[in-house]
Amino acid sequence: MPADETARLALVARHTEDGVVINGADGRIEWVNEAFERMSGYSREAAVGRRRVDLVRGPFTRTAEFARLANELAALAPATAEFATRTKDGQPYWVAMSVKPVVEDGRVVGSIGVERDVTSRRQAEERARQTLRRAESLAVALRYEKTLLTRVLGTIPHVVWWKNADLRYVGANTAFLTLRGVRSQAEIVGRLEGQLDTTDELGPQIAALENQVVATGEPVVDATVTLVPPGGEVRTILVSVLPNTEGGEVAGVIGIGADISQVTELERQLAQASRLESIGQLAAGIAHEINTPVQYVSDNTRFVSESFSGVLAGLEQLTALTQEPDAAALRRRLGEVVSSLDLDFVAEEVPSALAQSLEGLERVAQIVRAMKDFSHPGTGRVQTDLNRVVETTAQVSRSEWKYLAELTLELDPAVGLVPCFEGELKQVVLNIIVNAAQAIDERRKAEGTDALGHLGISTRRLGDEALIVISDDGTGMDEATVLRVFDPFFTTKGVGKGTGQGLSLSHSIVVVKHGGRIDIRSKPGHGSTFTIALPYAVADDAEGEETP
C-alpha cells in the first residue's frame, strides 16, 4: 500500500468515532485509536501487547458466546459480537464488535477490529422492553379488572348505564337491562333513548336528567324517579347522572340508579311510628285540654237542670191553681209560687250558663277537629293551606306549651297554598314546637322563675319560597350543637328524655322530601329560631306519595 494512502487511512482511523483495534499475527494488539481509549478506559500503552479478550470484563466472560469470540479472535477469523463489558475503572457499557482478518500475499498477517459503544441503544431497547412488559402487564391487569368490573356490574342490584356525547348507549349492566325489559346489550348499544323498544317510564325521566348534565356539565345526584307500572308495584329509583369528561369537555354520561322502594317503606314505617309516638305523647295533654271545658259544661248543665226542675215544679203548681175558684186566694197563691221560683235569678243565670256550655262544646269540637286534622296522613304531595297546617299543629300541641310560654301566632294570608306532604310537615312543625317548649322550660328552671316564656310562630312568603319561622326564648345552643342538631341520635336531653330522631327526621322530610331547607339561628341564653323554607315550584319527578 502506498505510503500516502497508508497515512490517510491512519488519519481516518485516528479520528473516527468508532474504536479501532489492530491485532498482529499472534492475535495481540499492536495499535488502538483514541476512540478506543476513551471507550474502554485503556490507554494505548496499556492495551498494546495484550489480547483483545483480555480486556473484556464482567459476566460475559463466563458465557459460551465469549468462548466462541475468543477462539475466533485467536484464529484471526472474522468475528462479530455485541456484549456487555466494563471499562478499566469498572464502568459498564455495551460494545458492538466486528473483526476482520488482514490478508497479504495470500496469508493472514493480522486483523482489524472496529468497535462501537452501543450503550445508549441497548438502554433504549431495554427501556422499550420494560415498557412493553409493563404495557403487557397493564393489559393483563386491565383485562382482569374489566372482567372483574363486568362481573361486579352484572351482579350488583343497582342499575348502571353509560352513553357517549350524543347520548347513544355504550353499555349497561344486567340490572339495568332487566329493569328496562331488554334482553341483551346488543339491543341498546349505539341507540338513542327514543330508539329503544321499551315502554317503561324510566326512559323519558333519565333522558331529561342526561340532557341537563350535558348542557351544564354538572352532575345530577340523587334524583327520585317513581315508576308506576300498569297493575304492578310502585317502585322508587334514586338516580344519579354524572358527566364523563375528557379534556374539559363532556364526552358522555354515566348513570347509576338504586331501587330504594324497601328503604322508602322503612322510612314510611319510621315516620308512622314517630307520628304515633307524638300523638301518644300529646294524648294526656289533649285529654286535660278537653276535660276543662267539659267540666264547666257539666256544671252548667247541672245548674240548668236544677233550675229547670224548680221552674217545672212551679209550672205544675200554677197548673193546679187553675182550679182555684176564689180569685183572692188565686192571686195570693200565684204570688207565693212566683216568689218561690226566683225568676229574676233564673232569667239572668240560665242564658249565661247555656252560653258558657256552648262555648265549652265549641272548644272541645275545636280540639277534636285539630287532632283529627293533625292525625290525618294526607294524600301525597298536594297544594296545602300552610297557615292551616301551622295553626292546627299549634292547637294540638297547646298542652306542651300553655303552662310554659305565651304564644304569638302571625300567619300571613299571602302564603296561600304550598305543594307539600301535609302529614309529614305537621310532624316537623310539632317536633320544633315541642323542642322550643322544652328549651323554655329548661331556662325557667335554670333561672328559678315562674314567668312565662315566649313562643313565636309566623308564616310569610319570600320570593319563590314559603317560610315557617318558629322562635323561642329558651336556653339556646352553641355553635357546635347547632352543627350537630340534625345528626341522627344526637340529643342534648338527659338519658331517657330524647331519642335524637325528631330533628333528624324533620331535616330529612324538609330537605330531602320537599326539596326545601331548615336554617337555625341560636345563641346560648338567647333562644333559638328555626326557619323552614318550602319551594312553591316543584319538579314533576319530585311529586310522590307521602309517607302515611
Coordinates of C-alpha atoms in Angstrom, one line a residue:
M1 CA 0.0 0.0 0.0
P2 CA 1.5 3.4 -0.9
A3 CA 2.7 5.5 2.0
D4 CA 0.4 8.4 1.3
E5 CA -2.7 6.0 1.3
T6 CA -1.5 4.4 4.5
A7 CA -1.1 7.9 6.0
R8 CA -4.7 8.8 5.0
L9 CA -6.1 5.5 6.4
A10 CA -4.2 6.1 9.6
L11 CA -5.6 9.6 9.8
V12 CA -9.2 8.2 9.3
A13 CA -8.6 5.5 12.0
R14 CA -7.2 8.1 14.4
H15 CA -10.2 10.5 14.2
T16 CA -13.2 8.1 13.7
E17 CA -15.8 8.0 16.4
D18 CA -15.6 4.2 16.5
G19 CA -12.9 2.4 18.3
V20 CA -10.2 0.7 16.0
V21 CA -8.0 -2.2 17.2
I22 CA -5.2 -3.6 15.0
N23 CA -4.0 -7.0 16.0
G24 CA -0.9 -8.8 14.9
A25 CA -0.4 -12.3 13.5
D26 CA -0.2 -13.6 17.1
G27 CA -3.6 -12.1 17.9
R28 CA -2.2 -9.5 20.2
I29 CA -3.0 -5.8 20.0
E30 CA -0.5 -3.7 18.1
W31 CA -2.4 -0.3 17.9
V32 CA -5.7 1.3 19.1
N33 CA -7.1 4.7 18.3
E34 CA -8.1 7.4 20.7
A35 CA -11.8 6.5 20.4
F36 CA -11.0 3.0 21.7
E37 CA -9.1 4.6 24.6
R38 CA -12.0 6.8 25.5
M39 CA -14.5 4.0 25.2
S40 CA -12.6 1.3 27.1
G41 CA -10.6 3.4 29.5
Y42 CA -7.4 1.5 28.4
S43 CA -4.6 3.7 27.1
R44 CA -2.7 2.6 24.0
E45 CA 0.3 1.6 26.1
A46 CA -1.9 -0.5 28.4
A47 CA -3.6 -2.2 25.5
V48 CA -0.7 -3.0 23.2
G49 CA 0.7 -6.5 23.6
R50 CA -2.5 -7.9 25.1
R51 CA -5.2 -9.9 23.5
R52 CA -8.5 -8.1 23.0
V53 CA -10.4 -10.7 25.0
D54 CA -8.1 -10.0 28.0
L55 CA -9.7 -6.5 28.2
V56 CA -13.2 -7.9 28.4
R57 CA -14.7 -7.9 32.0
G58 CA -17.9 -8.9 33.5
P59 CA -20.4 -11.8 33.4
F60 CA -20.0 -12.1 29.6
T61 CA -16.6 -13.8 30.1
R62 CA -18.4 -16.7 31.6
T63 CA -20.6 -17.4 28.6
A64 CA -20.3 -19.7 25.7
E65 CA -20.6 -16.7 23.4
F66 CA -17.4 -15.3 24.9
A67 CA -15.6 -18.6 24.4
R68 CA -16.6 -18.6 20.7
L69 CA -15.4 -15.0 20.3
A70 CA -12.1 -15.8 21.9
N71 CA -11.5 -18.7 19.6
E72 CA -12.4 -16.7 16.5
L73 CA -10.0 -13.8 17.5
A74 CA -7.2 -16.2 18.3
A75 CA -7.6 -17.8 14.9
L76 CA -7.7 -14.4 13.2
A77 CA -11.1 -15.4 11.8
P78 CA -13.9 -13.0 11.0
A79 CA -15.9 -12.4 14.2
T80 CA -18.9 -10.2 15.2
A81 CA -20.3 -9.9 18.7
E82 CA -22.3 -7.5 20.9
F83 CA -21.8 -7.8 24.6
A84 CA -21.7 -6.0 27.9
T85 CA -18.4 -5.3 29.4
R86 CA -16.7 -2.8 31.7
T87 CA -14.2 -0.1 31.3
K88 CA -10.8 -0.2 33.0
D89 CA -12.3 1.6 36.1
G90 CA -15.3 -0.7 36.2
Q91 CA -18.0 1.4 34.4
P92 CA -20.4 -0.9 32.5
Y93 CA -21.0 -0.3 28.8
W94 CA -22.2 -2.2 25.7
V95 CA -20.0 -2.7 22.7
A96 CA -20.7 -3.9 19.2
M97 CA -17.5 -5.5 17.7
S98 CA -16.7 -6.5 14.1
V99 CA -13.3 -8.1 13.4
K100 CA -11.9 -9.0 10.0
P101 CA -8.6 -10.6 9.1
V102 CA -5.8 -8.7 7.2
V103 CA -4.5 -10.8 4.2
E104 CA -1.3 -10.1 2.4
D105 CA 0.1 -12.3 -0.3
G106 CA -2.5 -14.9 0.4
R107 CA -1.8 -15.3 4.1
V108 CA -3.3 -13.8 7.2
V109 CA -0.9 -11.3 8.8
G110 CA -3.3 -9.9 11.5
S111 CA -6.8 -8.5 12.0
I112 CA -8.6 -5.2 12.3
G113 CA -11.5 -4.7 14.8
V114 CA -14.0 -1.9 14.7
E115 CA -15.9 -1.3 17.9
R116 CA -18.9 1.0 18.7
D117 CA -20.3 2.0 22.0
V118 CA -24.0 0.9 21.7
T119 CA -24.9 1.5 25.4
S120 CA -27.5 4.2 24.5
R121 CA -29.2 1.9 22.0
R122 CA -29.1 -1.1 24.3
Q123 CA -30.5 1.0 27.2
A124 CA -33.2 2.4 24.9
E125 CA -34.0 -1.2 23.8
E126 CA -34.1 -2.3 27.4
R127 CA -36.4 0.6 28.3
A128 CA -38.6 -0.3 25.3
R129 CA -38.7 -3.9 26.5
Q130 CA -39.5 -2.8 30.0
T131 CA -42.2 -0.5 28.7
L132 CA -43.6 -3.4 26.6
R133 CA -43.5 -5.7 29.6
R134 CA -45.3 -3.0 31.7
A135 CA -47.8 -2.5 28.9
E136 CA -48.4 -6.2 28.7
S137 CA -48.8 -6.5 32.5
L138 CA -51.1 -3.5 32.4
A139 CA -53.1 -5.0 29.6
V140 CA -53.4 -8.2 31.6
A141 CA -54.4 -6.3 34.7
L142 CA -56.9 -4.2 32.6
R143 CA -58.4 -7.4 31.2
Y144 CA -58.7 -8.8 34.6
E145 CA -60.1 -5.6 36.0
K146 CA -62.5 -5.4 33.1
T147 CA -63.6 -8.9 33.7
L148 CA -64.0 -8.2 37.4
L149 CA -65.8 -5.0 36.7
T150 CA -68.1 -6.7 34.3
R151 CA -68.9 -9.4 36.9
V152 CA -69.4 -6.8 39.6
L153 CA -71.7 -4.7 37.4
G154 CA -73.5 -7.8 36.4
T155 CA -74.2 -8.9 39.9
I156 CA -74.9 -5.7 41.9
P157 CA -78.6 -4.8 42.3
H158 CA -78.0 -1.2 41.3
V159 CA -78.7 -0.2 37.7
V160 CA -75.7 1.2 35.7
W161 CA -75.5 2.6 32.2
W162 CA -73.2 4.8 30.2
K163 CA -73.5 6.8 27.0
N164 CA -71.4 8.8 24.6
A165 CA -71.6 12.6 24.0
D166 CA -74.5 12.1 21.6
L167 CA -76.3 10.2 24.4
R168 CA -76.2 6.9 22.5
Y169 CA -75.8 3.9 24.7
V170 CA -72.3 2.4 25.0
G171 CA -73.2 -0.2 27.6
A172 CA -75.3 -1.1 30.6
N173 CA -75.3 -3.8 33.3
T174 CA -77.7 -6.7 33.8
A175 CA -79.9 -4.9 36.4
F176 CA -80.5 -2.1 34.0
L177 CA -81.4 -4.4 31.1
T178 CA -83.8 -6.3 33.4
L179 CA -85.4 -3.1 34.7
R180 CA -85.9 -1.9 31.2
G181 CA -87.1 -5.2 29.9
V182 CA -84.2 -5.5 27.4
R183 CA -82.8 -9.0 26.6
S184 CA -79.2 -8.0 25.7
Q185 CA -76.8 -5.1 25.3
A186 CA -76.9 -5.6 21.6
E187 CA -80.5 -4.1 21.7
I188 CA -79.3 -0.8 23.2
V189 CA -75.7 -0.2 22.2
G190 CA -75.4 2.7 19.7
R191 CA -79.1 3.7 20.1
L192 CA -80.7 6.8 21.4
E193 CA -83.2 6.6 24.3
G194 CA -86.1 7.1 21.9
Q195 CA -85.0 4.2 19.7
L196 CA -85.3 1.6 22.3
D197 CA -88.1 -0.9 22.1
T198 CA -89.4 -0.3 25.6
T199 CA -92.5 1.4 27.0
D200 CA -91.3 1.9 30.6
E201 CA -91.5 5.3 32.4
L202 CA -87.8 5.4 33.2
G203 CA -86.5 6.3 29.7
P204 CA -88.0 9.8 29.4
Q205 CA -87.1 10.7 33.0
I206 CA -83.4 9.7 32.7
A207 CA -83.2 11.4 29.3
A208 CA -84.3 14.7 30.9
L209 CA -81.6 14.3 33.5
E210 CA -78.9 13.4 30.9
N211 CA -79.7 16.4 28.8
Q212 CA -79.3 18.6 31.8
V213 CA -75.9 17.1 32.6
V214 CA -74.7 17.5 29.0
A215 CA -75.9 21.1 28.9
T216 CA -74.4 22.2 32.3
G217 CA -71.5 19.8 32.7
E218 CA -72.7 19.4 36.3
P219 CA -73.8 16.1 37.9
V220 CA -77.4 15.4 38.9
V221 CA -77.3 13.5 42.2
D222 CA -80.0 11.5 44.0
A223 CA -83.0 12.4 41.8
T224 CA -86.0 10.5 42.8
V225 CA -87.8 8.6 39.9
T226 CA -91.1 6.9 40.6
L227 CA -92.2 4.0 38.3
V228 CA -95.9 3.1 38.3
P229 CA -96.2 0.0 36.0
P230 CA -99.7 -0.9 35.0
G231 CA -101.0 -3.4 37.5
G232 CA -97.6 -3.6 39.1
E233 CA -95.9 -2.5 42.3
V234 CA -94.9 1.2 42.6
R235 CA -91.1 1.4 42.6
T236 CA -88.9 4.3 43.7
I237 CA -85.5 4.7 42.0
L238 CA -82.8 7.0 43.3
V239 CA -80.9 8.1 40.2
S240 CA -77.6 10.0 39.7
V241 CA -76.2 11.0 36.3
L242 CA -72.6 12.0 36.2
P243 CA -70.7 13.7 33.3
N244 CA -67.8 11.7 31.7
T245 CA -65.4 14.5 30.9
E246 CA -62.3 14.4 28.6
G247 CA -60.1 17.4 28.2
G248 CA -62.7 19.6 30.0
E249 CA -65.5 18.6 27.6
V250 CA -68.4 16.3 28.3
A251 CA -67.7 13.1 26.4
G252 CA -70.7 11.2 27.7
V253 CA -72.6 10.4 30.8
I254 CA -72.7 7.6 33.4
G255 CA -75.9 6.8 35.2
I256 CA -76.4 5.0 38.4
G257 CA -79.8 4.0 40.0
A258 CA -80.7 2.3 43.2
D259 CA -84.1 0.8 43.9
I260 CA -85.0 2.3 47.3
S261 CA -88.5 1.0 47.4
Q262 CA -87.8 -1.0 50.5
V263 CA -85.9 1.9 52.1
T264 CA -88.9 4.2 51.3
E265 CA -91.2 1.6 53.0
L266 CA -88.9 1.6 56.1
E267 CA -88.9 5.4 56.2
R268 CA -92.7 5.3 55.9
Q269 CA -92.9 2.9 58.9
L270 CA -90.4 5.1 60.9
A271 CA -92.4 8.3 60.1
Q272 CA -95.6 6.5 61.1
A273 CA -94.1 5.3 64.3
S274 CA -92.8 8.8 65.1
R275 CA -96.3 10.2 64.4
L276 CA -98.0 7.7 66.6
E277 CA -95.4 8.4 69.3
S278 CA -96.2 12.1 69.1
I279 CA -99.9 11.5 69.2
G280 CA -99.4 9.3 72.2
Q281 CA -97.3 11.9 74.0
L282 CA -100.0 14.6 73.3
A283 CA -102.9 12.4 74.3
A284 CA -102.6 13.1 78.1
G285 CA -102.4 16.9 77.5
I286 CA -105.2 16.8 75.0
A287 CA -107.4 14.9 77.4
H288 CA -106.7 17.6 80.0
E289 CA -107.5 20.3 77.4
I290 CA -110.8 18.6 76.8
N291 CA -111.5 18.0 80.4
T292 CA -111.6 21.7 81.4
P293 CA -114.4 22.8 79.1
V294 CA -116.2 19.5 79.6
Q295 CA -116.1 20.2 83.4
Y296 CA -117.8 23.6 83.2
V297 CA -120.3 22.3 80.6
S298 CA -121.1 19.6 83.0
D299 CA -121.5 22.1 85.9
N300 CA -123.6 24.5 83.9
T301 CA -125.8 21.6 82.6
R302 CA -126.4 20.5 86.2
F303 CA -127.3 24.1 87.1
V304 CA -129.7 24.4 84.2
S305 CA -131.2 21.0 85.0
E306 CA -131.8 22.0 88.7
S307 CA -133.2 25.4 87.6
F308 CA -135.5 23.7 85.1
S309 CA -136.7 21.3 87.8
G310 CA -137.7 24.2 90.0
V311 CA -139.4 26.0 87.2
L312 CA -141.2 22.8 86.2
A313 CA -142.4 22.3 89.8
G314 CA -143.7 25.9 89.7
L315 CA -145.5 25.3 86.5
E316 CA -147.2 22.2 87.9
Q317 CA -148.4 24.3 90.9
L318 CA -149.6 27.0 88.5
T319 CA -151.5 24.4 86.6
A320 CA -153.2 23.2 89.8
L321 CA -154.2 26.8 90.6
T322 CA -156.3 27.0 87.5
Q323 CA -158.9 25.1 89.5
E324 CA -159.0 27.7 92.4
P325 CA -162.5 29.3 92.4
D326 CA -161.6 32.1 94.8
A327 CA -160.0 35.0 92.9
A328 CA -158.4 36.4 96.1
A329 CA -156.9 33.1 97.1
L330 CA -155.7 32.6 93.5
R331 CA -153.8 35.9 93.5
R332 CA -152.3 35.1 96.8
R333 CA -151.2 31.6 95.8
L334 CA -149.8 32.9 92.4
G335 CA -147.7 35.4 94.3
E336 CA -146.3 32.6 96.5
V337 CA -145.5 30.3 93.6
V338 CA -143.8 33.1 91.5
S339 CA -141.9 34.3 94.5
S340 CA -140.6 30.7 95.2
L341 CA -139.4 30.3 91.6
D342 CA -136.9 33.3 91.8
L343 CA -137.5 34.0 88.1
D344 CA -135.1 37.0 88.1
F345 CA -132.2 34.8 89.1
V346 CA -133.2 32.1 86.6
A347 CA -133.6 34.6 83.8
E348 CA -130.2 36.1 84.5
E349 CA -128.1 32.9 85.1
V350 CA -129.6 30.3 82.8
P351 CA -128.7 32.1 79.5
S352 CA -125.2 32.7 80.7
A353 CA -124.9 29.0 81.7
L354 CA -126.1 27.9 78.3
A355 CA -123.7 30.4 76.5
Q356 CA -120.8 29.1 78.6
S357 CA -121.8 25.5 77.7
L358 CA -121.9 26.2 74.0
E359 CA -118.5 27.9 74.3
G360 CA -117.1 24.8 76.0
L361 CA -118.6 22.5 73.5
E362 CA -117.1 24.6 70.7
R363 CA -113.7 24.4 72.4
V364 CA -114.0 20.6 72.6
A365 CA -115.0 20.4 69.0
Q366 CA -112.1 22.7 68.0
I367 CA -109.6 20.4 69.8
V368 CA -111.1 17.3 68.3
R369 CA -111.1 18.8 64.8
A370 CA -107.4 19.9 65.3
M371 CA -106.5 16.4 66.5
K372 CA -108.3 14.8 63.6
D373 CA -106.7 17.1 61.1
F374 CA -103.2 16.5 62.6
S375 CA -103.5 12.8 62.6
H376 CA -104.7 12.6 59.0
P377 CA -101.9 11.2 56.9
G378 CA -102.6 13.2 53.8
T379 CA -102.9 12.0 50.2
G380 CA -99.4 12.7 48.8
R381 CA -97.8 15.9 47.8
V382 CA -100.7 18.3 47.2
Q383 CA -101.4 22.0 47.3
T384 CA -101.9 22.6 51.0
D385 CA -103.0 25.6 53.1
L386 CA -99.8 26.2 55.0
N387 CA -101.4 28.5 57.6
R388 CA -104.0 25.8 58.5
V389 CA -101.2 23.3 59.0
V390 CA -99.3 25.6 61.4
E391 CA -102.5 26.7 63.2
T392 CA -103.7 23.1 63.6
T393 CA -100.3 21.9 64.9
A394 CA -100.0 24.8 67.4
Q395 CA -103.5 23.9 68.6
V396 CA -102.8 20.2 69.1
S397 CA -99.5 21.0 70.9
R398 CA -101.2 23.5 73.3
S399 CA -100.8 21.3 76.3
E400 CA -97.0 21.2 75.7
W401 CA -96.5 25.0 75.9
K402 CA -99.5 26.7 77.5
Y403 CA -98.1 26.5 81.0
L404 CA -94.6 27.5 79.9
A405 CA -95.0 30.2 77.3
E406 CA -97.2 32.8 75.7
L407 CA -97.9 32.0 72.0
T408 CA -97.7 34.7 69.3
L409 CA -99.2 33.4 66.0
E410 CA -98.7 35.6 62.9
L411 CA -100.0 33.9 59.8
D412 CA -99.6 35.8 56.5
P413 CA -102.6 35.2 54.2
A414 CA -100.2 35.8 51.2
V415 CA -98.6 32.5 51.9
G416 CA -101.5 30.7 50.3
L417 CA -101.2 27.1 49.1
V418 CA -97.9 25.3 49.1
P419 CA -97.2 21.9 47.5
C420 CA -96.2 19.6 50.4
F421 CA -96.7 16.4 52.2
E422 CA -99.1 17.7 54.8
G423 CA -98.9 15.0 57.4
E424 CA -95.1 14.9 57.5
L425 CA -94.9 18.7 57.5
K426 CA -97.2 18.8 60.6
Q427 CA -94.8 16.4 62.2
V428 CA -91.9 18.7 61.5
V429 CA -93.7 21.7 63.0
L430 CA -94.7 19.7 66.0
N431 CA -91.2 18.5 66.7
I432 CA -89.8 22.0 66.6
I433 CA -92.6 23.4 68.8
V434 CA -92.1 20.7 71.4
N435 CA -88.4 21.3 71.4
A436 CA -88.9 25.0 71.8
A437 CA -91.3 24.5 74.8
Q438 CA -88.7 22.1 76.4
A439 CA -86.0 24.7 75.9
I440 CA -88.1 27.4 77.6
D441 CA -88.9 25.1 80.5
E442 CA -85.1 24.4 80.9
R443 CA -84.4 28.1 81.1
R444 CA -87.2 28.8 83.6
K445 CA -85.8 26.0 85.8
A446 CA -82.3 27.3 85.5
E447 CA -83.3 30.8 86.4
G448 CA -85.8 29.6 89.1
T449 CA -88.6 31.7 87.7
D450 CA -92.3 31.1 87.1
A451 CA -92.6 33.8 84.4
L452 CA -93.9 32.5 81.1
G453 CA -91.5 32.5 78.2
H454 CA -92.4 33.5 74.6
L455 CA -93.0 31.2 71.7
G456 CA -93.5 32.9 68.3
I457 CA -94.7 31.1 65.2
S458 CA -95.1 33.0 61.9
T459 CA -95.5 32.4 58.2
R460 CA -94.6 34.6 55.2
R461 CA -93.9 34.4 51.5
L462 CA -90.4 35.3 50.4
G463 CA -89.9 35.1 46.6
D464 CA -90.5 31.5 45.4
E465 CA -90.4 30.1 49.0
A466 CA -92.9 29.9 51.8
L467 CA -91.3 30.3 55.2
I468 CA -92.4 29.0 58.6
V469 CA -90.4 30.7 61.4
I470 CA -90.6 29.2 65.0
S471 CA -88.7 31.2 67.7
D472 CA -88.3 30.8 71.4
D473 CA -86.5 32.5 74.3
G474 CA -85.3 29.2 75.7
T475 CA -81.7 28.1 76.6
G476 CA -80.4 28.4 73.1
M477 CA -77.5 26.4 71.6
D478 CA -73.8 27.0 71.0
E479 CA -72.3 26.7 67.5
A480 CA -71.1 23.1 68.0
T481 CA -74.6 21.9 69.0
V482 CA -76.1 23.8 66.0
L483 CA -73.8 21.9 63.6
R484 CA -74.9 18.5 65.0
V485 CA -78.5 19.1 65.9
F486 CA -79.7 17.3 62.7
D487 CA -77.4 14.3 63.2
P488 CA -79.3 11.0 63.9
F489 CA -79.5 10.1 67.6
F490 CA -77.9 13.4 68.7
T491 CA -79.7 14.9 71.6
T492 CA -79.0 17.5 74.3
K493 CA -81.6 16.0 76.7
G494 CA -80.9 13.6 79.5
V495 CA -80.9 9.9 79.3
G496 CA -84.4 8.6 78.5
K497 CA -85.8 12.1 77.6
G498 CA -84.9 12.2 74.0
T499 CA -84.1 9.8 71.1
G500 CA -82.3 12.3 68.9
Q501 CA -84.5 11.3 66.0
G502 CA -87.0 14.2 65.9
L503 CA -84.9 16.9 64.2
S504 CA -83.0 14.3 62.1
L505 CA -86.3 13.1 60.7
S506 CA -87.5 16.7 60.3
H507 CA -84.4 17.6 58.3
S508 CA -84.9 14.6 56.0
I509 CA -88.6 15.5 55.5
V510 CA -87.9 19.2 54.6
V511 CA -84.6 18.9 52.7
V512 CA -84.8 15.5 51.0
K513 CA -88.5 15.0 50.5
H514 CA -89.7 18.6 50.0
G515 CA -86.5 20.0 48.4
G516 CA -86.5 22.8 51.0
R517 CA -84.2 23.8 53.8
I518 CA -84.1 24.4 57.6
D519 CA -81.9 27.2 59.0
I520 CA -81.1 27.7 62.6
R521 CA -80.1 30.9 64.5
S522 CA -79.2 30.3 68.1
K523 CA -77.1 31.6 70.9
P524 CA -76.7 30.3 74.4
G525 CA -79.0 32.2 76.7
H526 CA -80.8 34.0 73.8
G527 CA -83.1 31.3 72.5
S528 CA -83.4 29.7 69.0
T529 CA -85.1 30.5 65.7
F530 CA -85.9 27.7 63.2
T531 CA -86.8 28.8 59.7
I532 CA -88.4 26.2 57.4
A533 CA -88.3 27.2 53.7
L534 CA -90.5 25.3 51.3
P535 CA -90.4 25.8 47.5
Y536 CA -93.6 26.8 45.6
A537 CA -92.3 25.3 42.4
V538 CA -91.8 21.5 42.4
A539 CA -90.4 19.4 39.5
D540 CA -92.7 16.8 38.1
D541 CA -90.4 14.0 39.2
A542 CA -90.5 15.3 42.7
E543 CA -94.2 14.5 43.0
G544 CA -94.6 11.4 45.1
E545 CA -96.5 9.6 47.7
E546 CA -96.5 10.8 51.2
T547 CA -95.3 8.5 54.0
P548 CA -98.5 7.8 55.9

